[in-house]
C-alpha atoms as one frame of an Amber mdcrd trajectory, in Angstrom:
protein
  12.728   1.913  13.686  12.668   5.682  13.171  11.963   6.137   9.479  13.060
   9.258   7.658  12.929  10.059   3.938  16.118   9.155   2.093  16.030  10.841
  -1.303  18.532   9.929  -3.996  18.282  11.806  -7.277  14.572  11.495  -8.098
  13.543   8.595  -5.881  12.971   8.006  -2.194  14.409   4.732  -0.889  12.322
   4.605   2.290   8.602   4.611   3.021   6.661   5.286   6.218   3.912   2.762
   7.077   1.794   5.190   9.085   2.139   7.915   6.465   1.169   5.561   3.643
  -1.844   4.413   5.669  -2.793   8.048   6.219  -2.562   8.673   2.479  -4.883
   5.757   1.690  -7.390   6.850   4.335  -7.394  10.412   2.998  -8.046   9.143
  -0.517 -10.814   6.854   0.688 -12.451   9.700   2.612 -12.424  11.902  -0.473
 -13.837   9.203  -2.747 -16.542   8.347  -0.224 -17.728  11.972  -0.208 -18.317
  11.819  -3.978 -21.167   9.359  -3.461 -22.083   5.949  -4.812 -22.693   5.110
  -8.471 -24.065   2.052 -10.227 -20.710   0.790 -11.389 -18.409  -2.167 -11.062
 -19.279  -4.986  -8.673 -16.174  -7.136  -9.172 -12.956  -5.560 -10.442  -9.448
  -6.677 -11.353  -6.892  -3.897 -10.867  -3.586  -4.628 -12.627  -1.057  -2.329
 -10.972  -3.098  -1.648  -7.842  -0.671  -0.404  -5.207   0.218   3.214  -6.078
  -0.925   6.153  -8.186  -3.849   5.766 -10.550  -4.189   2.038  -9.939  -4.495
   2.501  -6.175  -6.939   5.374  -6.676  -8.986   3.145  -9.001  -9.144   0.390
  -6.417 -10.189   2.875  -3.749 -12.934   4.283  -5.984 -14.132   0.784  -6.906
 -14.567   0.194  -3.170 -15.870   3.585  -2.023 -17.956   4.626  -5.054 -19.185
   1.210  -6.181 -18.860  -1.114  -3.187 -16.945  -3.531  -5.400 -14.989  -6.651
  -4.567 -11.451  -6.248  -5.910  -8.557  -8.464  -6.871  -5.311  -6.505  -7.238
  -1.994  -7.261  -8.909   1.148  -5.576  -7.598   4.921  -6.103  -7.528   6.071
  -4.785  -4.157   8.679  -5.578  -1.510   8.165  -6.338   2.168  10.351  -4.850
   4.894  13.393  -6.994   5.590  14.784  -5.656   8.851  17.261  -3.185   7.380
  14.962  -1.700   4.758  11.396  -0.510   4.885   8.789  -2.007   2.609   7.924
  -0.162  -0.582   5.104   2.385  -0.313   2.857   0.149  -2.426   3.149  -2.602
   0.184   2.024  -0.285   2.972  -0.710   1.232   0.784  -2.112  -2.206   0.039
  -2.058  -3.254   3.688  -4.197  -0.239   4.585  -6.545  -0.801   1.644  -7.131
  -4.393   2.766  -7.860  -3.130   6.273 -10.431  -0.641   4.934 -12.114  -3.235
   2.714 -12.240  -5.742   5.567 -13.861  -3.121   7.790 -16.632  -2.749   5.215
 -17.010  -6.510   4.815 -15.909  -6.295   1.177 -13.665  -8.837  -0.566 -10.076
  -7.782  -1.283  -7.140  -9.979  -2.221  -3.846  -9.026  -3.834  -1.375 -11.086
  -5.843   2.225  -9.959  -5.428   4.276 -10.761  -8.525   5.228  -9.772 -12.059
   2.005  -8.848 -13.866   3.762  -9.294 -17.204   4.281 -12.995 -16.534   2.101
 -15.896 -17.641   2.290 -17.325 -14.115   0.617 -14.285 -12.521  -2.078 -14.199
 -15.208  -2.859 -17.847 -14.496  -2.884 -17.219 -10.742  -5.287 -14.285 -11.195
  -7.626 -16.380 -13.342  -7.581 -19.177 -10.774  -8.496 -16.746  -7.966 -11.239
 -15.081  -9.991 -12.823 -18.457 -10.754 -12.553 -19.540  -7.122 -13.611 -16.348
  -5.346 -15.398 -14.026  -7.762 -16.679 -16.098 -10.659 -16.249 -13.288 -13.184
 -15.151  -9.636 -13.150 -16.887  -6.751 -14.913 -14.030  -4.212 -14.789 -10.326
  -4.609 -15.601  -8.141  -1.582 -14.883  -4.719  -1.706 -16.522  -2.377   0.675
 -14.696   1.126  -0.761 -14.950   4.198   1.468 -14.795   7.436  -0.471 -15.069
  10.903   0.229 -16.491  11.276  -3.238 -18.014   9.260  -6.272 -19.087  10.111
  -9.900 -19.706   7.782 -11.232 -22.404   6.306 -14.719 -22.868   9.387 -15.793
 -24.839  11.675 -14.824 -21.973  13.160 -11.726 -23.604  13.590  -8.694 -21.362
  12.813  -5.261 -22.813  13.757  -1.924 -21.192  12.065   1.418 -21.793  13.897
   4.702 -22.343  13.067   8.423 -22.307  14.262   9.816 -25.628  13.041  11.639
 -28.706  12.296   9.761 -31.922  13.308  12.420 -34.422  16.268  14.671 -33.628
  17.999  16.033 -30.523  15.700  18.281 -28.506  16.954  21.098 -26.291  14.680
  22.966 -23.889  14.405  24.460 -20.420  14.310  21.996 -17.557  14.022  22.107
 -13.770  16.745  20.495 -11.684  14.756  19.315  -8.683  17.881  18.845  -6.578
  18.521  22.592  -6.339  15.461  24.194  -8.020  17.629  25.647 -10.781  16.417
  26.260 -14.316  18.810  24.510 -16.656  18.890  23.546 -20.310  18.650  19.884
 -21.235  19.317  18.143 -24.520  17.623  14.814 -25.152  19.115  12.589 -27.830
  17.042  10.551 -30.291  16.446   6.855 -29.664  17.560   4.027 -31.908  14.925
   1.845 -33.585  15.683  -0.880 -31.051  15.130   1.554 -28.153  11.807   2.694
 -29.601  10.668  -0.913 -30.041  11.808  -1.805 -26.534   9.863   1.112 -25.020
   6.737   0.081 -26.928   7.151  -3.487 -25.673   7.247  -2.256 -22.063   4.807
   0.658 -22.097   2.593  -0.095 -25.083  -0.547  -2.204 -25.222   0.812  -5.692
 -25.877   0.522  -6.905 -22.293  -2.897  -5.245 -21.872  -4.124  -7.281 -24.851
  -2.481 -10.434 -23.436  -4.400  -9.960 -20.190  -7.758  -9.509 -21.915  -7.136
 -12.443 -24.260  -6.261 -14.668 -21.283  -9.255 -13.532 -19.219 -11.628 -14.039
 -22.162 -10.229 -17.474 -22.967 -10.738 -18.494 -19.337 -14.319 -17.113 -19.385
 -13.832 -14.914 -16.330 -15.134 -11.667 -17.857 -18.811 -10.765 -17.667 -20.710
  -9.890 -20.806 -20.033  -6.233 -21.694 -17.119  -6.074 -19.252 -15.147  -2.827
 -19.318 -11.364  -2.525 -19.419  -9.665   0.830 -18.845  -6.026   1.667 -19.495
  -4.430   4.937 -18.393  -2.414   7.239 -20.611  -1.050  10.772 -20.872  -0.724
  13.019 -23.906   0.088  16.454 -22.528   0.377  19.796 -24.348   2.347  20.664
 -27.485   5.005  22.173 -25.226   6.127  18.696 -24.128   5.430  16.827 -27.397
   9.088  16.514 -28.514  10.108  14.665 -25.346   6.781  13.039 -24.546   4.054
  12.414 -27.127   6.445  12.513 -30.088   9.135  10.708 -28.091   9.601   7.068
 -27.184   6.965   7.216 -24.436   4.443   8.784 -26.793   5.111   6.098 -29.383
   4.253   3.521 -26.730   1.093   5.427 -25.799   0.057   5.510 -29.471   0.513
   1.739 -29.534  -1.788   1.610 -26.503  -4.431   3.443 -28.570  -4.023   0.934
 -31.406  -4.409  -1.883 -28.880  -7.672  -0.391 -27.597  -9.139  -0.707 -31.106
  -7.760  -4.236 -31.507  -9.305  -5.386 -28.209 -12.669  -3.960 -29.196 -12.508
  -5.703 -32.579 -11.312  -9.044 -31.199 -13.799  -9.108 -28.313 -17.075  -7.359
 -29.278 -18.576  -8.060 -25.855 -15.710  -6.239 -24.095 -15.508  -2.453 -24.061
 -11.902  -1.248 -24.031 -11.305   2.437 -23.356  -8.342   4.695 -22.570  -8.537
   7.382 -19.926  -6.159  10.218 -20.801  -5.204  11.711 -17.450  -3.673  15.032
 -16.452  -0.054  15.673 -15.559   0.831  14.644 -12.004   3.968  13.992  -9.995
   5.020  10.345 -10.122   8.307   8.548  -9.531   8.606   8.147 -13.297   7.758
  11.720 -14.312  10.395  13.226 -12.002  13.136  11.664 -14.133  11.917  12.982
 -17.500  13.748  16.122 -18.706  11.498  19.170 -19.287   8.400  17.514 -17.805
   8.984  18.400 -14.097   9.241  22.089 -14.998   5.994  21.885 -16.948   4.254
  20.104 -14.067   5.521  22.608 -11.480   4.200  25.504 -13.577   0.952  23.645
 -14.306   0.348  23.054 -10.590   0.731  26.785  -9.908  -1.573  27.823 -12.759
  -4.294  25.240 -12.100  -4.327  25.821  -8.339  -4.753  29.541  -8.983  -7.597
  28.757 -11.388  -9.169  26.422  -8.833  -9.258  23.332 -11.044  -6.141  21.393
 -10.026  -6.844  17.733  -9.291  -4.644  15.206  -7.577  -4.753  11.493  -8.314
  -7.793  10.502  -6.250  -9.756  13.594  -7.289  -9.214  12.719 -10.907 -10.129
   9.040 -10.644 -13.155   9.757  -8.453 -14.380  12.120 -11.187 -13.648   9.406
 -13.748 -15.742   6.835 -11.883 -18.637   9.102 -10.892 -18.911  11.457 -13.874
 -17.273   9.883 -16.917 -17.185   6.085 -16.695 -20.382   5.118 -14.957 -23.153
   7.454 -16.106 -26.761   6.766 -17.143 -25.879   7.667 -20.740 -22.648   5.645
 -20.920 -19.039   6.730 -21.373 -18.145  10.300 -22.231 -15.469   9.938 -24.929
 -13.865  12.078 -27.631 -13.549  11.310 -31.353 -10.724   8.851 -30.629 -12.732
   6.944 -28.060 -10.731   8.430 -25.175 -12.132   9.564 -21.845 -10.446  12.938
 -21.364  -9.525  13.483 -17.755  -6.977  16.050 -18.964  -9.852  18.310 -20.048
  -9.099  20.911 -17.361  -5.348  20.862 -18.037  -5.662  21.425 -21.781  -8.146
  24.304 -21.763  -6.783  27.236 -23.836  -6.806  29.537 -20.800  -4.665  27.180
 -18.711  -2.210  26.452 -21.513  -1.800  30.126 -22.479  -0.923  30.985 -18.894
   1.505  28.036 -18.687   3.268  29.235 -21.863   3.656  32.751 -20.435   5.163
  31.365 -17.237   7.421  29.026 -19.213   8.923  31.894 -21.178   9.385  34.056
 -18.092  10.724  31.561 -15.532  14.390  31.714 -14.492  16.285  30.308 -11.529
  15.668  33.589  -9.684  11.919  33.462 -10.319  11.245  29.733  -9.835   9.079
  30.290  -6.743   7.096  32.990  -8.547   6.114  30.824 -11.510   6.377  27.259
 -10.156   4.606  25.459  -7.334   7.812  23.908  -6.038   6.372  23.288  -2.580
   3.312  21.554  -4.024   5.471  19.445  -6.308   7.648  18.245  -3.433   4.647
  17.737  -1.152   3.149  15.319  -3.688   6.532  13.627  -4.038   6.960  13.035
  -0.300   3.326  12.001   0.146   3.914   9.166  -2.326   6.248   7.648   0.259
   4.186   8.465   3.348   6.135  11.521   4.499   5.273  15.147   5.335   1.839
  14.492   6.859   1.333  17.061   9.593  -0.515  14.805  12.049   2.167  12.084
  12.096   5.102  12.280  14.495   8.026  11.071  12.403  10.362  11.080  15.423
   8.504   8.094  16.903   9.725   4.522  16.619   7.488   2.481  14.265   7.386
  -1.136  13.156   8.355  -1.313   9.490   7.113  -4.903   9.238   3.474  -4.722
   8.180   1.539  -7.860   7.253  -1.152  -7.868   4.570  -4.190  -9.979   5.346
  -5.190 -11.391   1.960  -1.853 -11.290   0.144  -1.076 -14.046  -2.373   2.653
 -14.436  -2.961
């Protein structure tokens, strides 16, 4: 099969197995160069196949030499369609771990479900005994809870309609978007999907089963962003869910004194989800330009490698702010960076998009997520889309 990118709106419906493998190898090489730390030995990564979760699993392996159990919800190739990028990513990660003689297994299923929690606990007891790190990195549009009710998240404001500049990624035009306020039901539904309820359910289940070590650490990932995006993000439905995540962090720490729950607030990066949020892609495209010029832009693996080696596992313990957050957005939110972003935001028009926005960098990150646009891969060659994962639990 000759696999080409097929982009619809803000998603790509194909993935390239060799390109995804290349991406994982590049991330592993970078993490390896950051050196080893005295960190996790046995980790559970919930949402392990793409983005921050994949980067966390790579850093657990490369920076800590850790055994890892991952949870993902991905699709195999079926003859007419390629597998999802997370499937190919995980296949390559398993290959890397096997080459180092390090344990790696992955459960493929709905992490929100009781069944997958029970399956994870069973595997931990059988293979690992206990885990000392639980990374919670789920990104899903909907969730079916323990009672069988399905909740769907939405991207809306919570106060009043919000109108602001936006970037139409289909034609690189600067437009104006209005985002309507959410209903109370929509806010609640977004919190149910993207808040901390399932994170707490996981920790409660793991504790009850006695598969967490004493003083185990659990890390959830979040994003706050600058005041510029507050109306649509931090003060919107997503932000309400993220604030619930913060509340959950405190509740986990109170309920389980021998577990340390912490939130890592990460910087703005291109993801499949962020591309669909009005206003945010324009901010990210400008931010990329400004931070690359300043020399402090970080991609996903660079950020998580810094988290593992400089913030999470240090001789003096976690480096947190007054809220108990680890701030990986510290470079993004410096006054110098944000002042420059604001200047560019005011000045940018459709005619000056390339001057003020890193459009090429934005799209490069987008295509890399799906295994495309790597210069040393010949995409005209026939490849086998069917890739098996040694160590997958269906």
